[in-house]
């Protein structure tokens, strides 16, 4: 399966997302380009969107729809280190580097206590982000202050920003490189469409980087 087929399957199953086709393809291209160049993805949001951030990272950092092999050179180097190395080599899976900036409780709480929690995500973007990376900023309203602060920091550092939002996209959609604005108004209904979107993107990326024809 080609990576784009995963997006077409998404649009087939969720016809109300048809107006997002061009932006979905742009989001996939931004992510593919970043990972191809050795970059990483930062993901952040609040509440249910924080859970979505962790969920997406889980799909990218290990096998999702099918087993991902690690490079032969890495496997052989580990195996040459002895029995334990061989066991590690047998268990490791291919990964696309991604970090949820919603976690790290000690850092978040320290920053909130010493300064202002609304800038804790921005601090993580500043610490982790490098030009060429991507920030996926999730906000159902598009107006979450801490998410906006993270997005502004990302822009200043040369990261691409993908907004995953709803309603009218809010302020976040206006500053993002790609804005995925689902056509719903209620928070929980917006989140219902966010999940299949990031699942489709993760599957498309897995297909591109770890599919049987990826290295041909």
PDB file of C-alpha atoms in Angstrom:
ATOM      1  CA  UNK A   1       0.000   0.000   0.000  1.00  0.00           C
ATOM      2  CA  UNK A   2       1.282   3.464  -0.880  1.00  0.00           C
ATOM      3  CA  UNK A   3       1.343   6.026   1.929  1.00  0.00           C
ATOM      4  CA  UNK A   4      -1.339   8.168   0.227  1.00  0.00           C
ATOM      5  CA  UNK A   5      -3.795   5.266   0.176  1.00  0.00           C
ATOM      6  CA  UNK A   6      -4.103   5.537   3.940  1.00  0.00           C
ATOM      7  CA  UNK A   7      -5.403   9.090   3.598  1.00  0.00           C
ATOM      8  CA  UNK A   8      -7.846   8.070   0.899  1.00  0.00           C
ATOM      9  CA  UNK A   9      -9.175   5.309   3.158  1.00  0.00           C
ATOM     10  CA  UNK A  10      -9.665   7.903   5.887  1.00  0.00           C
ATOM     11  CA  UNK A  11     -11.622  10.142   3.522  1.00  0.00           C
ATOM     12  CA  UNK A  12     -13.708   7.194   2.370  1.00  0.00           C
ATOM     13  CA  UNK A  13     -14.679   6.240   5.917  1.00  0.00           C
ATOM     14  CA  UNK A  14     -15.142   9.819   7.157  1.00  0.00           C
ATOM     15  CA  UNK A  15     -16.709  11.663   4.236  1.00  0.00           C
ATOM     16  CA  UNK A  16     -17.166  14.850   6.247  1.00  0.00           C
ATOM     17  CA  UNK A  17     -13.367  15.228   6.181  1.00  0.00           C
ATOM     18  CA  UNK A  18     -13.339  15.567   2.371  1.00  0.00           C
ATOM     19  CA  UNK A  19     -12.773  19.360   2.553  1.00  0.00           C
ATOM     20  CA  UNK A  20      -9.527  18.654   4.445  1.00  0.00           C
ATOM     21  CA  UNK A  21      -7.991  16.526   1.661  1.00  0.00           C
ATOM     22  CA  UNK A  22      -5.419  19.111   0.530  1.00  0.00           C
ATOM     23  CA  UNK A  23      -4.376  19.962   4.085  1.00  0.00           C
ATOM     24  CA  UNK A  24      -4.103  16.296   5.035  1.00  0.00           C
ATOM     25  CA  UNK A  25      -1.739  15.703   2.146  1.00  0.00           C
ATOM     26  CA  UNK A  26       0.258  18.789   3.135  1.00  0.00           C
ATOM     27  CA  UNK A  27       0.485  17.545   6.733  1.00  0.00           C
ATOM     28  CA  UNK A  28       1.731  14.160   5.555  1.00  0.00           C
ATOM     29  CA  UNK A  29       4.346  15.796   3.332  1.00  0.00           C
ATOM     30  CA  UNK A  30       5.572  18.025   6.170  1.00  0.00           C
ATOM     31  CA  UNK A  31       5.925  15.043   8.502  1.00  0.00           C
ATOM     32  CA  UNK A  32       7.520  12.821   5.864  1.00  0.00           C
ATOM     33  CA  UNK A  33      10.052  15.516   4.974  1.00  0.00           C
ATOM     34  CA  UNK A  34      10.992  16.092   8.611  1.00  0.00           C
ATOM     35  CA  UNK A  35      11.512  12.414   9.400  1.00  0.00           C
ATOM     36  CA  UNK A  36      13.372  11.855   6.118  1.00  0.00           C
ATOM     37  CA  UNK A  37      15.832  14.583   7.084  1.00  0.00           C
ATOM     38  CA  UNK A  38      16.442  13.140  10.544  1.00  0.00           C
ATOM     39  CA  UNK A  39      14.039  15.456  12.347  1.00  0.00           C
ATOM     40  CA  UNK A  40      11.476  14.683  15.007  1.00  0.00           C
ATOM     41  CA  UNK A  41       7.903  15.448  15.966  1.00  0.00           C
ATOM     42  CA  UNK A  42       6.755  17.280  19.084  1.00  0.00           C
ATOM     43  CA  UNK A  43       3.078  16.897  20.013  1.00  0.00           C
ATOM     44  CA  UNK A  44       1.048  18.787  22.599  1.00  0.00           C
ATOM     45  CA  UNK A  45      -2.466  19.578  23.771  1.00  0.00           C
ATOM     46  CA  UNK A  46      -4.632  19.785  26.891  1.00  0.00           C
ATOM     47  CA  UNK A  47      -6.979  17.286  28.519  1.00  0.00           C
ATOM     48  CA  UNK A  48      -8.223  14.806  25.932  1.00  0.00           C
ATOM     49  CA  UNK A  49      -5.799  16.363  23.463  1.00  0.00           C
ATOM     50  CA  UNK A  50      -2.951  15.590  25.876  1.00  0.00           C
ATOM     51  CA  UNK A  51      -4.063  11.965  25.798  1.00  0.00           C
ATOM     52  CA  UNK A  52      -4.156  12.132  21.990  1.00  0.00           C
ATOM     53  CA  UNK A  53      -0.614  13.511  22.028  1.00  0.00           C
ATOM     54  CA  UNK A  54       0.648  10.552  24.048  1.00  0.00           C
ATOM     55  CA  UNK A  55      -1.383   8.174  21.879  1.00  0.00           C
ATOM     56  CA  UNK A  56       0.143   9.481  18.653  1.00  0.00           C
ATOM     57  CA  UNK A  57       3.667   9.276  20.059  1.00  0.00           C
ATOM     58  CA  UNK A  58       2.996   5.653  20.997  1.00  0.00           C
ATOM     59  CA  UNK A  59       2.001   4.843  17.419  1.00  0.00           C
ATOM     60  CA  UNK A  60       5.118   6.476  15.977  1.00  0.00           C
ATOM     61  CA  UNK A  61       7.763   5.226  18.401  1.00  0.00           C
ATOM     62  CA  UNK A  62       7.015   1.524  17.917  1.00  0.00           C
ATOM     63  CA  UNK A  63       5.264  -0.813  15.523  1.00  0.00           C
ATOM     64  CA  UNK A  64       1.698   0.252  14.805  1.00  0.00           C
ATOM     65  CA  UNK A  65      -0.074  -1.745  12.085  1.00  0.00           C
ATOM     66  CA  UNK A  66       2.788  -4.114  11.289  1.00  0.00           C
ATOM     67  CA  UNK A  67       6.179  -5.161  12.626  1.00  0.00           C
ATOM     68  CA  UNK A  68       8.985  -2.720  11.938  1.00  0.00           C
ATOM     69  CA  UNK A  69      12.507  -4.034  11.535  1.00  0.00           C
ATOM     70  CA  UNK A  70      15.528  -2.160  12.796  1.00  0.00           C
ATOM     71  CA  UNK A  71      18.483  -1.596  10.426  1.00  0.00           C
ATOM     72  CA  UNK A  72      20.639  -4.661   9.804  1.00  0.00           C
ATOM     73  CA  UNK A  73      23.788  -2.834  10.940  1.00  0.00           C
ATOM     74  CA  UNK A  74      22.255  -2.004  14.319  1.00  0.00           C
ATOM     75  CA  UNK A  75      20.946  -5.548  14.761  1.00  0.00           C
ATOM     76  CA  UNK A  76      24.339  -7.056  13.935  1.00  0.00           C
ATOM     77  CA  UNK A  77      26.202  -4.667  16.241  1.00  0.00           C
ATOM     78  CA  UNK A  78      23.908  -5.518  19.146  1.00  0.00           C
ATOM     79  CA  UNK A  79      24.104  -9.244  18.446  1.00  0.00           C
ATOM     80  CA  UNK A  80      27.902  -9.071  18.435  1.00  0.00           C
ATOM     81  CA  UNK A  81      27.789  -7.782  22.020  1.00  0.00           C
ATOM     82  CA  UNK A  82      26.648 -11.111  23.374  1.00  0.00           C
ATOM     83  CA  UNK A  83      23.491 -12.853  24.515  1.00  0.00           C
ATOM     84  CA  UNK A  84      21.858  -9.775  26.017  1.00  0.00           C
ATOM     85  CA  UNK A  85      22.629  -7.707  22.952  1.00  0.00           C
ATOM     86  CA  UNK A  86      21.060 -10.380  20.751  1.00  0.00           C
ATOM     87  CA  UNK A  87      17.899 -10.353  22.881  1.00  0.00           C
ATOM     88  CA  UNK A  88      17.729  -6.566  22.627  1.00  0.00           C
ATOM     89  CA  UNK A  89      18.200  -6.747  18.856  1.00  0.00           C
ATOM     90  CA  UNK A  90      15.340  -9.239  18.590  1.00  0.00           C
ATOM     91  CA  UNK A  91      12.947  -6.998  20.532  1.00  0.00           C
ATOM     92  CA  UNK A  92      13.673  -3.510  19.217  1.00  0.00           C
ATOM     93  CA  UNK A  93      11.328  -2.041  16.613  1.00  0.00           C
ATOM     94  CA  UNK A  94      11.772   0.740  14.099  1.00  0.00           C
ATOM     95  CA  UNK A  95      10.851   4.172  15.457  1.00  0.00           C
ATOM     96  CA  UNK A  96       9.932   7.593  14.167  1.00  0.00           C
ATOM     97  CA  UNK A  97      11.223  10.019  16.822  1.00  0.00           C
ATOM     98  CA  UNK A  98       8.361  11.793  18.592  1.00  0.00           C
ATOM     99  CA  UNK A  99       7.990  13.468  21.989  1.00  0.00           C
ATOM    100  CA  UNK A 100       4.777  14.430  23.788  1.00  0.00           C
ATOM    101  CA  UNK A 101       5.334  17.826  25.413  1.00  0.00           C
ATOM    102  CA  UNK A 102       2.372  17.177  27.695  1.00  0.00           C
ATOM    103  CA  UNK A 103       4.261  14.891  30.076  1.00  0.00           C
ATOM    104  CA  UNK A 104       7.430  15.218  32.166  1.00  0.00           C
ATOM    105  CA  UNK A 105       5.543  16.036  35.350  1.00  0.00           C
ATOM    106  CA  UNK A 106       8.549  17.249  37.342  1.00  0.00           C
ATOM    107  CA  UNK A 107       9.500  19.732  34.632  1.00  0.00           C
ATOM    108  CA  UNK A 108       5.915  20.882  34.043  1.00  0.00           C
ATOM    109  CA  UNK A 109       5.187  21.379  37.727  1.00  0.00           C
ATOM    110  CA  UNK A 110       8.523  23.094  38.400  1.00  0.00           C
ATOM    111  CA  UNK A 111       8.020  25.487  35.526  1.00  0.00           C
ATOM    112  CA  UNK A 112       4.443  26.177  36.615  1.00  0.00           C
ATOM    113  CA  UNK A 113       5.507  26.765  40.212  1.00  0.00           C
ATOM    114  CA  UNK A 114       8.482  28.966  39.377  1.00  0.00           C
ATOM    115  CA  UNK A 115       6.919  30.822  36.467  1.00  0.00           C
ATOM    116  CA  UNK A 116       3.666  30.239  34.608  1.00  0.00           C
ATOM    117  CA  UNK A 117       2.297  26.851  33.513  1.00  0.00           C
ATOM    118  CA  UNK A 118       0.963  28.433  30.303  1.00  0.00           C
ATOM    119  CA  UNK A 119       4.544  28.531  29.049  1.00  0.00           C
ATOM    120  CA  UNK A 120       5.591  25.022  30.108  1.00  0.00           C
ATOM    121  CA  UNK A 121       4.925  23.529  26.661  1.00  0.00           C
ATOM    122  CA  UNK A 122       6.789  26.416  25.054  1.00  0.00           C
ATOM    123  CA  UNK A 123       9.758  25.634  27.300  1.00  0.00           C
ATOM    124  CA  UNK A 124       9.803  22.050  26.070  1.00  0.00           C
ATOM    125  CA  UNK A 125       9.594  23.174  22.453  1.00  0.00           C
ATOM    126  CA  UNK A 126      12.525  25.486  23.122  1.00  0.00           C
ATOM    127  CA  UNK A 127      14.524  22.699  24.756  1.00  0.00           C
ATOM    128  CA  UNK A 128      13.753  19.910  22.300  1.00  0.00           C
ATOM    129  CA  UNK A 129      12.979  21.695  19.059  1.00  0.00           C
ATOM    130  CA  UNK A 130      15.427  22.250  16.238  1.00  0.00           C
ATOM    131  CA  UNK A 131      14.954  23.785  12.812  1.00  0.00           C
ATOM    132  CA  UNK A 132      13.448  21.173  10.545  1.00  0.00           C
ATOM    133  CA  UNK A 133      11.408  19.499  13.293  1.00  0.00           C
ATOM    134  CA  UNK A 134       7.603  19.633  13.435  1.00  0.00           C
ATOM    135  CA  UNK A 135       5.180  20.664  16.175  1.00  0.00           C
ATOM    136  CA  UNK A 136       1.727  19.094  16.002  1.00  0.00           C
ATOM    137  CA  UNK A 137      -0.354  21.449  18.135  1.00  0.00           C
ATOM    138  CA  UNK A 138      -3.740  20.071  19.205  1.00  0.00           C
ATOM    139  CA  UNK A 139      -6.500  22.388  20.433  1.00  0.00           C
ATOM    140  CA  UNK A 140     -10.190  21.799  19.806  1.00  0.00           C
ATOM    141  CA  UNK A 141     -10.875  25.537  19.958  1.00  0.00           C
ATOM    142  CA  UNK A 142      -7.597  26.682  18.451  1.00  0.00           C
ATOM    143  CA  UNK A 143      -7.287  29.198  21.284  1.00  0.00           C
ATOM    144  CA  UNK A 144      -5.514  27.320  24.097  1.00  0.00           C
ATOM    145  CA  UNK A 145      -2.942  29.751  25.471  1.00  0.00           C
ATOM    146  CA  UNK A 146      -0.250  27.213  26.307  1.00  0.00           C
ATOM    147  CA  UNK A 147      -0.585  25.564  22.904  1.00  0.00           C
ATOM    148  CA  UNK A 148      -0.380  28.947  21.164  1.00  0.00           C
ATOM    149  CA  UNK A 149       2.734  29.806  23.159  1.00  0.00           C
ATOM    150  CA  UNK A 150       4.312  26.518  22.088  1.00  0.00           C
ATOM    151  CA  UNK A 151       3.403  27.203  18.449  1.00  0.00           C
ATOM    152  CA  UNK A 152       4.905  30.688  18.506  1.00  0.00           C
ATOM    153  CA  UNK A 153       8.107  29.267  19.999  1.00  0.00           C
ATOM    154  CA  UNK A 154       8.222  26.598  17.314  1.00  0.00           C
ATOM    155  CA  UNK A 155       7.874  29.189  14.552  1.00  0.00           C
ATOM    156  CA  UNK A 156      10.716  31.251  16.014  1.00  0.00           C
ATOM    157  CA  UNK A 157      12.995  28.191  16.072  1.00  0.00           C
ATOM    158  CA  UNK A 158      12.261  27.165  12.493  1.00  0.00           C
ATOM    159  CA  UNK A 159       9.905  24.271  13.169  1.00  0.00           C
ATOM    160  CA  UNK A 160       6.898  23.625  10.960  1.00  0.00           C
ATOM    161  CA  UNK A 161       3.575  23.830  12.828  1.00  0.00           C
ATOM    162  CA  UNK A 162       0.627  21.561  12.085  1.00  0.00           C
ATOM    163  CA  UNK A 163      -2.605  22.571  13.833  1.00  0.00           C
ATOM    164  CA  UNK A 164      -5.191  19.909  14.658  1.00  0.00           C
ATOM    165  CA  UNK A 165      -8.306  21.758  15.728  1.00  0.00           C
ATOM    166  CA  UNK A 166     -12.030  22.338  15.131  1.00  0.00           C
ATOM    167  CA  UNK A 167     -14.721  25.041  15.129  1.00  0.00           C
ATOM    168  CA  UNK A 168     -13.242  27.908  13.073  1.00  0.00           C
ATOM    169  CA  UNK A 169      -9.620  26.978  13.811  1.00  0.00           C
ATOM    170  CA  UNK A 170      -9.102  29.861  16.217  1.00  0.00           C
ATOM    171  CA  UNK A 171      -5.825  31.728  16.514  1.00  0.00           C
ATOM    172  CA  UNK A 172      -3.838  28.516  16.098  1.00  0.00           C
ATOM    173  CA  UNK A 173      -5.001  27.925  12.536  1.00  0.00           C
ATOM    174  CA  UNK A 174      -3.852  31.412  11.563  1.00  0.00           C
ATOM    175  CA  UNK A 175      -0.229  30.844  12.599  1.00  0.00           C
ATOM    176  CA  UNK A 176       0.125  27.197  11.516  1.00  0.00           C
ATOM    177  CA  UNK A 177       1.829  26.034   8.344  1.00  0.00           C
ATOM    178  CA  UNK A 178      -0.910  23.424   7.966  1.00  0.00           C
ATOM    179  CA  UNK A 179      -4.320  23.677   9.631  1.00  0.00           C
ATOM    180  CA  UNK A 180      -6.496  20.575   9.973  1.00  0.00           C
ATOM    181  CA  UNK A 181      -9.823  22.058  11.088  1.00  0.00           C
ATOM    182  CA  UNK A 182     -12.447  19.361  11.513  1.00  0.00           C
ATOM    183  CA  UNK A 183     -16.016  20.485  10.703  1.00  0.00           C
ATOM    184  CA  UNK A 184     -17.493  20.103  14.168  1.00  0.00           C
ATOM    185  CA  UNK A 185     -18.251  22.439  17.077  1.00  0.00           C
ATOM    186  CA  UNK A 186     -18.515  20.427  20.302  1.00  0.00           C
ATOM    187  CA  UNK A 187     -15.224  19.506  21.962  1.00  0.00           C
ATOM    188  CA  UNK A 188     -15.920  15.792  22.259  1.00  0.00           C
ATOM    189  CA  UNK A 189     -17.140  15.553  18.675  1.00  0.00           C
ATOM    190  CA  UNK A 190     -14.046  17.364  17.418  1.00  0.00           C
ATOM    191  CA  UNK A 191     -11.891  14.862  19.301  1.00  0.00           C
ATOM    192  CA  UNK A 192     -13.838  12.002  17.715  1.00  0.00           C
ATOM    193  CA  UNK A 193     -12.432  13.073  14.343  1.00  0.00           C
ATOM    194  CA  UNK A 194      -8.950  13.917  15.599  1.00  0.00           C
ATOM    195  CA  UNK A 195      -8.225  10.261  16.401  1.00  0.00           C
ATOM    196  CA  UNK A 196      -8.831   8.825  12.910  1.00  0.00           C
ATOM    197  CA  UNK A 197      -6.847  11.715  11.411  1.00  0.00           C
ATOM    198  CA  UNK A 198      -3.697  11.085  13.404  1.00  0.00           C
ATOM    199  CA  UNK A 199      -4.116   7.342  13.058  1.00  0.00           C
ATOM    200  CA  UNK A 200      -4.224   7.741   9.264  1.00  0.00           C
ATOM    201  CA  UNK A 201      -1.129   9.959   9.333  1.00  0.00           C
ATOM    202  CA  UNK A 202       0.744   7.474  11.536  1.00  0.00           C
ATOM    203  CA  UNK A 203      -0.196   4.576   9.282  1.00  0.00           C
ATOM    204  CA  UNK A 204       0.831   6.522   6.177  1.00  0.00           C
ATOM    205  CA  UNK A 205       4.203   7.318   7.745  1.00  0.00           C
ATOM    206  CA  UNK A 206       4.727   3.735   8.880  1.00  0.00           C
ATOM    207  CA  UNK A 207       3.957   2.567   5.352  1.00  0.00           C
ATOM    208  CA  UNK A 208       6.381   5.095   3.876  1.00  0.00           C
ATOM    209  CA  UNK A 209       9.294   4.328   6.180  1.00  0.00           C
ATOM    210  CA  UNK A 210       8.814   0.683   7.083  1.00  0.00           C
ATOM    211  CA  UNK A 211       6.664  -0.846   4.336  1.00  0.00           C
ATOM    212  CA  UNK A 212       8.133  -3.702   2.330  1.00  0.00           C
ATOM    213  CA  UNK A 213       9.004  -1.385  -0.547  1.00  0.00           C
ATOM    214  CA  UNK A 214      10.287   1.494   1.588  1.00  0.00           C
ATOM    215  CA  UNK A 215      13.968   0.798   0.965  1.00  0.00           C
ATOM    216  CA  UNK A 216      13.782  -0.199  -2.698  1.00  0.00           C
TER     217      UNK A 216
END
